[in-house]
Coordinates of C-alpha atoms in Angstrom, one line a residue:
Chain A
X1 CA -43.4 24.0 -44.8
X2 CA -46.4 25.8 -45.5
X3 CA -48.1 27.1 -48.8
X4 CA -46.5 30.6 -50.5
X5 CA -49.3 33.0 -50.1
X6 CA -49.8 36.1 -51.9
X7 CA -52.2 38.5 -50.0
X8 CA -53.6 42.0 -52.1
X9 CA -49.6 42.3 -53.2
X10 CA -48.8 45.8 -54.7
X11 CA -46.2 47.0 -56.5
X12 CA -45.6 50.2 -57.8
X13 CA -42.9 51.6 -60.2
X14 CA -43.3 55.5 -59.7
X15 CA -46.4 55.9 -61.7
X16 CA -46.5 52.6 -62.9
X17 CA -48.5 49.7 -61.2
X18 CA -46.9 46.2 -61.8
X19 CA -49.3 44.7 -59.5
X20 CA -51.9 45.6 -58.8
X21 CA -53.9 43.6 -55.6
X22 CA -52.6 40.0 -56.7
X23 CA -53.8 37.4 -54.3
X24 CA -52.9 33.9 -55.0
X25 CA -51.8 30.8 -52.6
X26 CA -49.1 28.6 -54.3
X27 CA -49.8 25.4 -52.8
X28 CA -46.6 23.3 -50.8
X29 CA -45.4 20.5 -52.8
X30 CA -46.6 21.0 -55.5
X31 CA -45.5 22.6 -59.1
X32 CA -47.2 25.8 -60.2
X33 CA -47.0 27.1 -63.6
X34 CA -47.4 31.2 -63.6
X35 CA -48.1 32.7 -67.1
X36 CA -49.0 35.6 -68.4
X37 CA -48.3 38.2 -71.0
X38 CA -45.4 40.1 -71.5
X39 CA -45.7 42.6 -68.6
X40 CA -48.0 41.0 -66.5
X41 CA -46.1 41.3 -63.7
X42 CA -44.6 37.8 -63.2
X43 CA -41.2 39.1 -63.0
X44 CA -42.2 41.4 -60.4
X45 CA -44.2 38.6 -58.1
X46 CA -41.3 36.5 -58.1
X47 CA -38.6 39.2 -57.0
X48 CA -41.2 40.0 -54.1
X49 CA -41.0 36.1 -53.3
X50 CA -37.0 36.2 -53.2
X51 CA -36.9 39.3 -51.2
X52 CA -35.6 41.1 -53.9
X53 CA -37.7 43.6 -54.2
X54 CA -40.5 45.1 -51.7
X55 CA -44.4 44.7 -52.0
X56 CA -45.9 48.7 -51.8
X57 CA -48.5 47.1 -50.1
X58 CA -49.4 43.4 -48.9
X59 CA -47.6 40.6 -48.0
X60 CA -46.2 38.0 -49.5
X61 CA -45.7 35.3 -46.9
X62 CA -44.1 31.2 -46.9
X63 CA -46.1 29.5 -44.3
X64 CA -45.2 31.5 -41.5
X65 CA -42.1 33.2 -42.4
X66 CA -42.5 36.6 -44.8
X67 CA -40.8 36.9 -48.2
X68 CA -37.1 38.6 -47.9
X69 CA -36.6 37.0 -44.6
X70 CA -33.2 35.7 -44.2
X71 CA -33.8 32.5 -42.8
X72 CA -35.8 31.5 -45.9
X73 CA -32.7 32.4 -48.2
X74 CA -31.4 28.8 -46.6
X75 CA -34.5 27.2 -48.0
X76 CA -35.3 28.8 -51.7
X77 CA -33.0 28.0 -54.5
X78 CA -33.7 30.2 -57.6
X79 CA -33.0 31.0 -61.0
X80 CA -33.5 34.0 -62.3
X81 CA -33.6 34.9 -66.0
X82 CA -30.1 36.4 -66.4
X83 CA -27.6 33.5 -65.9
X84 CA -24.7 35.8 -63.9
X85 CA -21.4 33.6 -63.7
X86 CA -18.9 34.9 -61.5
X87 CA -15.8 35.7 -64.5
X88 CA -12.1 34.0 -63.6
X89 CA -14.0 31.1 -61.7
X90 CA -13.9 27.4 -63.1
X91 CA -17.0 25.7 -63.0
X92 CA -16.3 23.0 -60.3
X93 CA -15.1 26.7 -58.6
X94 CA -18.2 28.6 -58.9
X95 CA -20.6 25.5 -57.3
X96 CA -18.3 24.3 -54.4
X97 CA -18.3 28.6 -53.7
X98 CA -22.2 27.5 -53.3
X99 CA -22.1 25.0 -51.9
X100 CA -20.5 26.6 -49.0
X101 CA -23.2 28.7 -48.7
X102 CA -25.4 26.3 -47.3
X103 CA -25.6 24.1 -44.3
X104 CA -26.9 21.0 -46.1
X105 CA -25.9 21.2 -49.4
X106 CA -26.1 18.8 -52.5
X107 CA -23.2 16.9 -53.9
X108 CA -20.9 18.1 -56.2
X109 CA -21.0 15.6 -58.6
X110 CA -25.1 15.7 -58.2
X111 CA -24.8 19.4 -58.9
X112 CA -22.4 18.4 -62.0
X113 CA -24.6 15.8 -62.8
X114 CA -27.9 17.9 -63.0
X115 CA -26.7 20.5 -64.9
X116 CA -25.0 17.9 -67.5
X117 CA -21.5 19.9 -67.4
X118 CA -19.7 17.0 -66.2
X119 CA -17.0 17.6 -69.2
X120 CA -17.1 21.1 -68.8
X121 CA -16.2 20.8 -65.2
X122 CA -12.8 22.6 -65.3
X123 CA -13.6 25.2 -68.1
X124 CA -14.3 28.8 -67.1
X125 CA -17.7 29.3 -66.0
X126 CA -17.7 31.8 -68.3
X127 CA -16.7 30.5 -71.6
X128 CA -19.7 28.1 -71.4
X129 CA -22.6 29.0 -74.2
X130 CA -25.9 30.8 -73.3
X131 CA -27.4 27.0 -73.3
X132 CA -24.7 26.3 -70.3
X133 CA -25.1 29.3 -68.2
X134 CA -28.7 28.3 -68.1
X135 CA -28.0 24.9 -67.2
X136 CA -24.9 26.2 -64.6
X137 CA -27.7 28.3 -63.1
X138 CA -30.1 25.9 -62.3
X139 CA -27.2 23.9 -60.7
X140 CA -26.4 26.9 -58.7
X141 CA -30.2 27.1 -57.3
X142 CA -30.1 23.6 -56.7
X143 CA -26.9 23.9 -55.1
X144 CA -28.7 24.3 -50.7
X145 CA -30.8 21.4 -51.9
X146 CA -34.0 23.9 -50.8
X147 CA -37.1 23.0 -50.3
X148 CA -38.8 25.7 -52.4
X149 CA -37.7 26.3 -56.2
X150 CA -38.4 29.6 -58.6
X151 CA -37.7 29.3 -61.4
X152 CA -38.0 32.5 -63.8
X153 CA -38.6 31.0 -67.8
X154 CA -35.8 28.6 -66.5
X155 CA -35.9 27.2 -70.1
X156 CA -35.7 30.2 -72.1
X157 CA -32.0 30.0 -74.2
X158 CA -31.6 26.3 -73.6
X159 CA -31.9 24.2 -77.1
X160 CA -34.3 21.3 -77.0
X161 CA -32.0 18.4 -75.4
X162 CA -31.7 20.7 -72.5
X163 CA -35.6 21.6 -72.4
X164 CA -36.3 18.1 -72.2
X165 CA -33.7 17.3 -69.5
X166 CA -34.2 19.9 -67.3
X167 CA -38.4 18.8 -66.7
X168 CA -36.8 15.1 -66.1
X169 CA -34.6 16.1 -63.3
X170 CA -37.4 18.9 -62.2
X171 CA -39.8 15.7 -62.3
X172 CA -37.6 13.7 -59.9
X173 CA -37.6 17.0 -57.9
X174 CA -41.4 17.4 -57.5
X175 CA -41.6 13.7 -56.9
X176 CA -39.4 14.3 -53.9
X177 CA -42.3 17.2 -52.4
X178 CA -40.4 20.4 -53.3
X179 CA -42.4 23.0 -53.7
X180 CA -41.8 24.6 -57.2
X181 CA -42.9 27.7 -58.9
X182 CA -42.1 28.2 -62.3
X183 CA -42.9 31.0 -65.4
X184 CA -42.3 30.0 -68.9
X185 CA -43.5 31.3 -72.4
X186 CA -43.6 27.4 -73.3
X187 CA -47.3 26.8 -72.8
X188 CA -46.6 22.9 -73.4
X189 CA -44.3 22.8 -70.7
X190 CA -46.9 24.2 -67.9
X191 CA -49.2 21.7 -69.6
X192 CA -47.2 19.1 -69.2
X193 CA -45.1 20.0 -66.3
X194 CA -47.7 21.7 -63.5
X195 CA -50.0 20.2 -60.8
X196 CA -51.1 24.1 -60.8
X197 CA -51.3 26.9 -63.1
X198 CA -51.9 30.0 -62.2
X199 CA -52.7 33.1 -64.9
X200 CA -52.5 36.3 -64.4
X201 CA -52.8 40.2 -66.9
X202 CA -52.2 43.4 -65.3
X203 CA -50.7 42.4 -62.3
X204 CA -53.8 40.4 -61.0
X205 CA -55.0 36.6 -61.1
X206 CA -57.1 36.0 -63.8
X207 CA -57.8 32.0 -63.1
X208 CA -55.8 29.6 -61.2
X209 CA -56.7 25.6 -61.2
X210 CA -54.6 22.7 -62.9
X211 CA -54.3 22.2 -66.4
X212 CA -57.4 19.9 -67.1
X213 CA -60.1 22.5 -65.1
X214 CA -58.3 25.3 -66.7
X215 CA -59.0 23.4 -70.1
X216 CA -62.5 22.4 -69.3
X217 CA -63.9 25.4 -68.1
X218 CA -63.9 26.8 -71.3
X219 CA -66.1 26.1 -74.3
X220 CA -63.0 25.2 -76.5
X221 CA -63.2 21.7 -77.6
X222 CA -64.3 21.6 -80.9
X223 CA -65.7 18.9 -83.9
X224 CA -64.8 19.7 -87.2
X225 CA -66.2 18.6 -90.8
X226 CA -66.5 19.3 -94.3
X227 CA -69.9 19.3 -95.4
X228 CA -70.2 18.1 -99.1
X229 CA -72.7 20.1 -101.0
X230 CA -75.6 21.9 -99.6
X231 CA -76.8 21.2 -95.7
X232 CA -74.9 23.6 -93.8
X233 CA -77.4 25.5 -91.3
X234 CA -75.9 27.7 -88.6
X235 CA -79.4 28.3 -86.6
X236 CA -79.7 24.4 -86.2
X237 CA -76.6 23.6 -84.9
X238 CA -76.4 26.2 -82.3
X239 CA -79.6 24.8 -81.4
X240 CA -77.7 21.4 -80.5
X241 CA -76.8 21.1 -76.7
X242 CA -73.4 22.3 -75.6
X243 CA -73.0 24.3 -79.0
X244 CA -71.7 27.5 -77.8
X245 CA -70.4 28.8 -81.3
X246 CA -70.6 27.4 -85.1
X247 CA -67.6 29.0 -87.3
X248 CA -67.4 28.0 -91.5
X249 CA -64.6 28.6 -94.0
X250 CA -66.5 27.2 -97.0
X251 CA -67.0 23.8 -97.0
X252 CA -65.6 23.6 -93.6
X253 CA -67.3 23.9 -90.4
X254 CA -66.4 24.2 -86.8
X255 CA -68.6 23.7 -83.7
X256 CA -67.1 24.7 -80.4
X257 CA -68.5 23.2 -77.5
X258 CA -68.1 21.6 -73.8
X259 CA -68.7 17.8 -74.5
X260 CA -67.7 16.5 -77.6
X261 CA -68.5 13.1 -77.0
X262 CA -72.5 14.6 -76.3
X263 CA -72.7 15.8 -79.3
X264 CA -70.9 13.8 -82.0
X265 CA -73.6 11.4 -82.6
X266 CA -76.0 14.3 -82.8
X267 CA -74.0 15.4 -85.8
X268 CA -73.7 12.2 -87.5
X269 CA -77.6 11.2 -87.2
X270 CA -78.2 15.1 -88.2
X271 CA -78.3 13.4 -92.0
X272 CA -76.4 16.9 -93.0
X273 CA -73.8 14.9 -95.8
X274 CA -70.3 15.5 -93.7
X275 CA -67.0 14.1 -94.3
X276 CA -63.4 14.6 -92.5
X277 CA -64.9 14.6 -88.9
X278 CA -62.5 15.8 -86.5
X279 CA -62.3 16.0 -82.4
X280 CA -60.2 18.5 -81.4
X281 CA -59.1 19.0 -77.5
X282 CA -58.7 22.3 -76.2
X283 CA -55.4 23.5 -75.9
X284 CA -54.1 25.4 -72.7
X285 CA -52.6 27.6 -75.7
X286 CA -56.3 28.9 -76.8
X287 CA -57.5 28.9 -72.6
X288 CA -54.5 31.7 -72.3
X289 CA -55.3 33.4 -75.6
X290 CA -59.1 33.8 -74.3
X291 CA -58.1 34.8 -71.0
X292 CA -55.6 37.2 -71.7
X293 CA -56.7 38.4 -74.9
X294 CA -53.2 38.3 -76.6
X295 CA -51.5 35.4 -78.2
X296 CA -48.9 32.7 -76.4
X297 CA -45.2 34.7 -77.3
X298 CA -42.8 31.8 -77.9
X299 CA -39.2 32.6 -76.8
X300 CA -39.5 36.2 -75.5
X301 CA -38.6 38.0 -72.7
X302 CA -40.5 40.1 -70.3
X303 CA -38.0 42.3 -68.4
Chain B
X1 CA -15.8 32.2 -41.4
X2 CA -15.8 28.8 -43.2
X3 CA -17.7 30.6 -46.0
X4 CA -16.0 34.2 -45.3
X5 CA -12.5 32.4 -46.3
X6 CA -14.0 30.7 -48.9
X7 CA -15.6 33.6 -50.4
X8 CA -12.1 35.7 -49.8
X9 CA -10.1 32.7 -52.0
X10 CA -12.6 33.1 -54.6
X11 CA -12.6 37.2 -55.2
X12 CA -9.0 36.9 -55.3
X13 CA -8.4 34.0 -57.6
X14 CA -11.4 36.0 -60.0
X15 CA -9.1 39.2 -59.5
X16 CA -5.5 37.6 -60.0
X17 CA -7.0 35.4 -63.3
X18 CA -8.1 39.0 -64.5
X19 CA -6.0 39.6 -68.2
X20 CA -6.6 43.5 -66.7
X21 CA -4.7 42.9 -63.5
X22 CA -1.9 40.9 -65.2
X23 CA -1.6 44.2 -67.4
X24 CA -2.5 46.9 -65.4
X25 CA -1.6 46.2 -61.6
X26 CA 1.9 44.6 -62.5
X27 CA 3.0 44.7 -66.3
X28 CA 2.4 48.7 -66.9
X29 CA 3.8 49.6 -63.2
X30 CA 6.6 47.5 -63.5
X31 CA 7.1 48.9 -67.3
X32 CA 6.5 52.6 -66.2
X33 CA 8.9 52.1 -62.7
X34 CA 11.6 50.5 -65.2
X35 CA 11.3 53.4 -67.5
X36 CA 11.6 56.3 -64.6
X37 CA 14.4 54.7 -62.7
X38 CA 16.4 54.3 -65.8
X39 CA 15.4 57.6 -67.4
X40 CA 16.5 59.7 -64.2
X41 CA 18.9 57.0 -63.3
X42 CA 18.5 55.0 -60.3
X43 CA 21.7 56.2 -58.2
X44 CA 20.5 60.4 -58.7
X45 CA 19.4 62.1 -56.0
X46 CA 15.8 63.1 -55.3
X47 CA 14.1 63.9 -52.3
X48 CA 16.3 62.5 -49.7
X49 CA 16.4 59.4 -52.0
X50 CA 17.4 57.9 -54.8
X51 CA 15.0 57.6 -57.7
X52 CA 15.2 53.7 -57.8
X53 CA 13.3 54.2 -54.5
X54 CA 11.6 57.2 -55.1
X55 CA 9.7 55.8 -58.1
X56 CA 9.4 52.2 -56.3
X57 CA 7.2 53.8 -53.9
X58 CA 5.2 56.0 -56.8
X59 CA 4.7 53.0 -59.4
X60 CA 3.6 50.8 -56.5
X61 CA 1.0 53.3 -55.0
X62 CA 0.4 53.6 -59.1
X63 CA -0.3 50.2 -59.2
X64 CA -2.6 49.8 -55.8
X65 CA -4.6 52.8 -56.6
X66 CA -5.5 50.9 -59.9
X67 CA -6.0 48.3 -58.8
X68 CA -8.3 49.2 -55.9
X69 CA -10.1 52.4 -57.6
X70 CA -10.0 50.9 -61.1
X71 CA -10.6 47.5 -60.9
X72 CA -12.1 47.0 -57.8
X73 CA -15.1 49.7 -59.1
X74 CA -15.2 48.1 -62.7
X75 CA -15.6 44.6 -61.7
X76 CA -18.4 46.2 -59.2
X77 CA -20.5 47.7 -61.9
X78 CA -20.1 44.8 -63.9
X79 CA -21.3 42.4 -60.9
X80 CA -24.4 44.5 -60.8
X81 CA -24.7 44.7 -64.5
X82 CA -24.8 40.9 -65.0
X83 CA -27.0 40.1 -62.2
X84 CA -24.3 38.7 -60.0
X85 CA -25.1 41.0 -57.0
X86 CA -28.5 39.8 -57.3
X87 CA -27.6 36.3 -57.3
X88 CA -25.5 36.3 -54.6
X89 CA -28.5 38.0 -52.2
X90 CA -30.9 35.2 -52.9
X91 CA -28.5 32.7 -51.0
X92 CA -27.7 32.7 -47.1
X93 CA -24.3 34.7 -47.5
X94 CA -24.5 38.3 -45.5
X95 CA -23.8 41.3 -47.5
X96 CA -21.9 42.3 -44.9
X97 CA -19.5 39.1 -45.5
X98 CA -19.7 38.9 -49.0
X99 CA -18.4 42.6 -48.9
X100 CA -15.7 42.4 -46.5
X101 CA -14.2 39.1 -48.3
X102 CA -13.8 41.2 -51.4
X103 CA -12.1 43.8 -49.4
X104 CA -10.1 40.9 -47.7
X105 CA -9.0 39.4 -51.4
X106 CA -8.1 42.8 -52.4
X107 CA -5.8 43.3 -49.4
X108 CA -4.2 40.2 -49.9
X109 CA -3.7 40.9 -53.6
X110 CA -2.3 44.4 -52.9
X111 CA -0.3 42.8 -50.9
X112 CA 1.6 40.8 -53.8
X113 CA 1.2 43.6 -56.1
X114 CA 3.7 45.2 -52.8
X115 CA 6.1 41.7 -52.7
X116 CA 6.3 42.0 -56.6
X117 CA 7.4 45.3 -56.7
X118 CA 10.1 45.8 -54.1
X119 CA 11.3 42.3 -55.2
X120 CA 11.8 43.6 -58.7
X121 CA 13.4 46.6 -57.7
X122 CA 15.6 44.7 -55.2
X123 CA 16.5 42.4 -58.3
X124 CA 16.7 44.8 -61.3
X125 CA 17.9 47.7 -60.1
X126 CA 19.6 46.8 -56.2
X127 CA 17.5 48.9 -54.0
X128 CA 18.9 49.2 -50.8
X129 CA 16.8 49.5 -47.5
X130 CA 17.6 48.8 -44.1
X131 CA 14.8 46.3 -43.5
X132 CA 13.0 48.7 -41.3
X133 CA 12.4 50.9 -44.1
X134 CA 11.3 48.0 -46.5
X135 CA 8.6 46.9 -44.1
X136 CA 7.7 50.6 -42.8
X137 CA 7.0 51.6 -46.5
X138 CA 5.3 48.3 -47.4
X139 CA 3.3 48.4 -44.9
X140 CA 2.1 52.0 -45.6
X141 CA 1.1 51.3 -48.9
X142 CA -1.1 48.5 -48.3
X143 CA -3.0 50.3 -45.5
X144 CA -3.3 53.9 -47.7
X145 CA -4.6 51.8 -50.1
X146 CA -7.7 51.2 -48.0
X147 CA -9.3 54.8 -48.9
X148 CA -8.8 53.6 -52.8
X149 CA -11.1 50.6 -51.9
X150 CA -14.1 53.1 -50.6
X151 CA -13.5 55.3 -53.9
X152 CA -13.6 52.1 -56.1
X153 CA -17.0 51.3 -54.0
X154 CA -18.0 54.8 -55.0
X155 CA -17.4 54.1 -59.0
X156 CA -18.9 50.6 -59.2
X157 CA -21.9 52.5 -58.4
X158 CA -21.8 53.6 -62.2
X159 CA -25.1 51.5 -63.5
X160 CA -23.7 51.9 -67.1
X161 CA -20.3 49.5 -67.2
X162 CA -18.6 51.3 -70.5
X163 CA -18.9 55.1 -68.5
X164 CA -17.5 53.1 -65.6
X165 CA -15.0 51.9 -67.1
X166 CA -13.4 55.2 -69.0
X167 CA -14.5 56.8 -65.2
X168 CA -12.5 54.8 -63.4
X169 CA -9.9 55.0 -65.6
X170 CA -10.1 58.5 -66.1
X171 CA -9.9 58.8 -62.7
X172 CA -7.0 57.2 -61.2
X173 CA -5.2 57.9 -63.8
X174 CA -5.9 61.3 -63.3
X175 CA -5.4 60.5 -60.1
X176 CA -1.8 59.4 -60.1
X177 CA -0.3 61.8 -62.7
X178 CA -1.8 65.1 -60.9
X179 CA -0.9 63.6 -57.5
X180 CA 2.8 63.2 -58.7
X181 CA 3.4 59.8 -58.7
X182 CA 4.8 60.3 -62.3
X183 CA 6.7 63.2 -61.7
X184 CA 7.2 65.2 -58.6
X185 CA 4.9 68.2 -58.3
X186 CA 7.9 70.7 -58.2
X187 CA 7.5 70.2 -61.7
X188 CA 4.3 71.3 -61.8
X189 CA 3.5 75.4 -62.9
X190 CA 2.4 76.4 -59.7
X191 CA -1.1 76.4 -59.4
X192 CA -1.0 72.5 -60.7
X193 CA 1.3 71.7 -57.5
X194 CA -1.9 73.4 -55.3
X195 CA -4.5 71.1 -57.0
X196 CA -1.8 68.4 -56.8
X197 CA -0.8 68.3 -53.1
X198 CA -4.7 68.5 -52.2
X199 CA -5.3 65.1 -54.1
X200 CA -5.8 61.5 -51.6
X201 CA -3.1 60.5 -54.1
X202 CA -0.3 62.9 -53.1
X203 CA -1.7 62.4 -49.4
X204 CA -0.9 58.8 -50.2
X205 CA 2.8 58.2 -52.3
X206 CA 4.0 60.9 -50.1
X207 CA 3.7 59.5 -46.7
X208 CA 6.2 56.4 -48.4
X209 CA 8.5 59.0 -50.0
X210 CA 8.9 60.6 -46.8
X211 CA 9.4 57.3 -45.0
X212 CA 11.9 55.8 -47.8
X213 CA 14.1 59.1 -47.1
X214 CA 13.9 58.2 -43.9
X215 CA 12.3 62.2 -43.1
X216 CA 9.9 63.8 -41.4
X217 CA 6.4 62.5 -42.3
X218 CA 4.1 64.9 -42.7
X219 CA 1.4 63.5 -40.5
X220 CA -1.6 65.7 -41.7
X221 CA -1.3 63.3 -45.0
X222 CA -3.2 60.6 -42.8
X223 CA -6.0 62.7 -41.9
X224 CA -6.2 63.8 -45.3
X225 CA -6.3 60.0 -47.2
X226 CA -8.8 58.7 -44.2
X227 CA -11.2 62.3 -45.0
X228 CA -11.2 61.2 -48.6
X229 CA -12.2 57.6 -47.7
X230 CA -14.9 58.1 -45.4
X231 CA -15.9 61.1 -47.8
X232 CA -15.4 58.6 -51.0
X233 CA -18.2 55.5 -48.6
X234 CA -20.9 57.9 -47.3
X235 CA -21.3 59.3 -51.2
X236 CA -21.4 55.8 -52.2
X237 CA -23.8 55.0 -49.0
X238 CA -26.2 57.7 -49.7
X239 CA -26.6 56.7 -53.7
X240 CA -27.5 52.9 -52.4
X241 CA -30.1 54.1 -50.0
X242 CA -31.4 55.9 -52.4
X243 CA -31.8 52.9 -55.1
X244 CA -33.0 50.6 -52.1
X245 CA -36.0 53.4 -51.3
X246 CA -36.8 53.7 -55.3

């Protein structure tokens, strides 16, 4: 099983570009994290992945097999962000269906156990709660016990219990070498979930590398204080090594800079009269802000 | 052809759960076929037959056009609407399988709708048949129904699932009454009865009522309900090719 390479991949919608030259390899085994603004075109690269859609131009390719060819349906397990459940069917009904599907599939009672619907077993699949379908859905993908996962904002609808069940059993899942891809509009989960993170605005990469380079590479760490009574002087501090920019809301002052541990003692042998000294780490939150320009948008939906 | 039967068991147990197939396929036929046999009484006279048998044949090819027009095309728009469609390409099963196990269920089911309705009227009302003509009749209506399937193809096309569902409605309901399967098309004003005896409908009921009087069929009905079908598929084809190329 090879990498998922993306190679100058565009998409067109009549006038509209989605994509617009994205090149990115997705590497095997390993979980990547794809974010991006609303519209970005995440959507878009993962229906090219799953064959459901055509590339205008470029390929789209998993190790040596292209995108939309049959034999890698047998391989990739997906869930997409609608959670279709096929009405009059019973639960236990819709996975065994499924499970047929596949030549090696999982367990139904792994499937029931994954997707925590154990009770819920015999109920119509479609009488289960938004929170369900989601959790039925990721079942389903899991259901060929594939090799490759994609997983489109897999968490979006599920309540927190869910959230924090569905990254254990993805855990035990990466552990195992699957290859996962995943969007989500829950920075904190990419943070805490991805080997890889990949960002991309206007349907191209903007920076790829895992969490802690994405993080460093930007001047975003910051020391803050309160400086009591007189002292403060901008021109002096940007003069300090790593300082990259010095922000104050009255008493309070902010330096943003690359090492924090460099210059702390600088600041407290400056003799400038500071209390409530504060390190702050950078937060992939503030790396996506600065690289897309537009804020993190918790719980919403890019279709 | 593990999966194929599989996949067959599961269209039809999602079609026979349906609360819409329970009213429409067997409830309202049965209702209607009760109401037109007793109305006219069973025992008259019409068209070489009696209308116990007459209107057997009608609210049964009522019933199957429903179910294979209406239904069939509802639940399709709907499958497209809610993303199952897409879900179902993403794993191994063939379109081409996945299609022909709905067509499979459907079969089967029109099948019972058939056993349910010629067991009723054997039961309620004492139809007699030699069983030649029970099977010869039986048999026609499940095959005519196949047409129906290709235009319920054609209507789950409909992107928007509330104008597919008063279409499809609209349709074979339109269907059925103009076709005569509600009352004969003699009486029809005249130009009705032309529009009428054109319809895949008329083709359809009237090949049974021909065969229950134990008459003359009129074989050009055959060509008729197979031009429809294949007419009904390649309008349906040509839309999907051109969503696939958009």
């Amino acid at each position: 099983m090879g990498p998922i390479v993306y190679d100058q991949v565009v998409k067109t919608y009549g006038s509209r570009a989605a994509l617009q030259g994205l090149s990115l390899t997705l590497p095997a085994g390993k979980v990547t994290a794809l974010l991006g603004p609303n519209g970005a075109g995440k959507t878009t690269a993962i229906s090219i992945l799953l064959g459901l859609s055509k590339a205008t131009r470029g390929t789209v390719r998993v190790g040596e097999q292209m995108a939309g060819d049959r034999a890698l349906r047998e391989r990739m397990g997906a869930m997409l962000q609608e959670s279709p459940v096929a009405d009059g069917l019973r639960v236990r009904e819709m996975l065994q269906l499924f499970r047929g599907y596949y030549r090696d599939p999982l367990p139904l009672e792994h499937l029931l156990m994954i997707s925590g619907l154990e009770q819920k077993a015999g109920r119509r699949a479609s009488s289960l709660s938004g929170g369900e379908k989601r959790r039925l859905a990721f079942a389903l993908a899991m259901a060929g016990n594939p090799d490759i996962l994609v997983l489109d904002e897999p968490t979006t609808g599920m309540d927190v219990e869910s959230r924090m069940r569905f990254w254990d059993v993805l855990k035990v899942y990466a552990m195992q070498g699957k290859t996962i891809l995943f969007t989500t509009h829950y920075l904190e989960e990419a943070d805490a979930v991805a080997d890889h993170i990949a960002v991309i605005a206007d349907g191209q990469l903007v920076a790829e590398g895992t969490p802690q380079s994405l993080k460093s590479a930007m001047p975003l760490r910051k020391i803050s204080f309160r400086i009591i009574g007189e002292g403060f002087d901008e021109q002096l501090m940007l003069k300090w090594p790593g300082v990259r920019e010095v922000r104050w809301y009255g008493e309070q002052t902010e330096l943003f800079c690359e090492d924090t541990d460099r210059l702390l003692p600088l600041v407290l042998r400056s003799g400038i009269p500071l209390t409530d000294i504060q390190i702050h780490a950078a937060r992939l939150e503030d790396v996506f802000q600065r690289l897309t320009g537009t804020h993190a948008d918790n719980g919403g939906s890019n279709r | 052809m593990k999966s194929f039967v599989a996949q067959s068991r599961a269209e039809m147990l999602r079609l026979v759960r349906s609360p819409f197939f329970l009213l429409f396929s067997v409830l309202m036929p049965v209702a209607f076929y009760s109401i037109f046999a007793v109305l006219n009484g069973t025992s008259v006279e019409v068209g070489g037959t009696t209308w116990g048998t007459y209107s057997l044949m009608s609210m049964t090819a009522f019933s199957l056009i429903g179910t294979a027009a209406g239904q069939f095309g509802i639940r399709l728009s709907y499958e497209r609407k809610d993303g199952l469609i897409r879900l179902m390409k993403l794993t191994p099963l063939s379109t081409g399988a996945w299609a022909s196990a709905k067509i499979a269920a459907h079969l089967l089911v029109h099948l019972i709708i058939i056993a349910v309705m010629f067991g009723y009227s054997a039961i309620a009302f004492r139809t007699e048949m030699s069983a030649w003509l029970w099977v010869a009749s039986g048999l026609w209506l499940l095959v005519g129904s196949i047409p129906f399937l290709a235009l319920g193809i054609l209507l789950g096309m409909i992107r928007n699932t509330d104008a597919a569902t008063a279409i499809a409605n609209l349709v074979y309901m339109g269907l059925s009454v103009l076709g005569g399967l509600w009352m004969p098309l003699s009486t029809f004003p005249d130009w009705m009865q032309k529009v009428g005896s054109m319809l895949p409908s008329h083709a359809y009921a009237s090949v049974s009522w021909s065969i229950v009087a134990g008459g003359e069929v009129d074989w050009l009905d055959v060509p008729v309900l197979l031009g429809y079908g294949a007419m009904f598929l390649m309008i349906a084809l040509m839309l999907h090719r051109r969503r696939e190329n958009a």
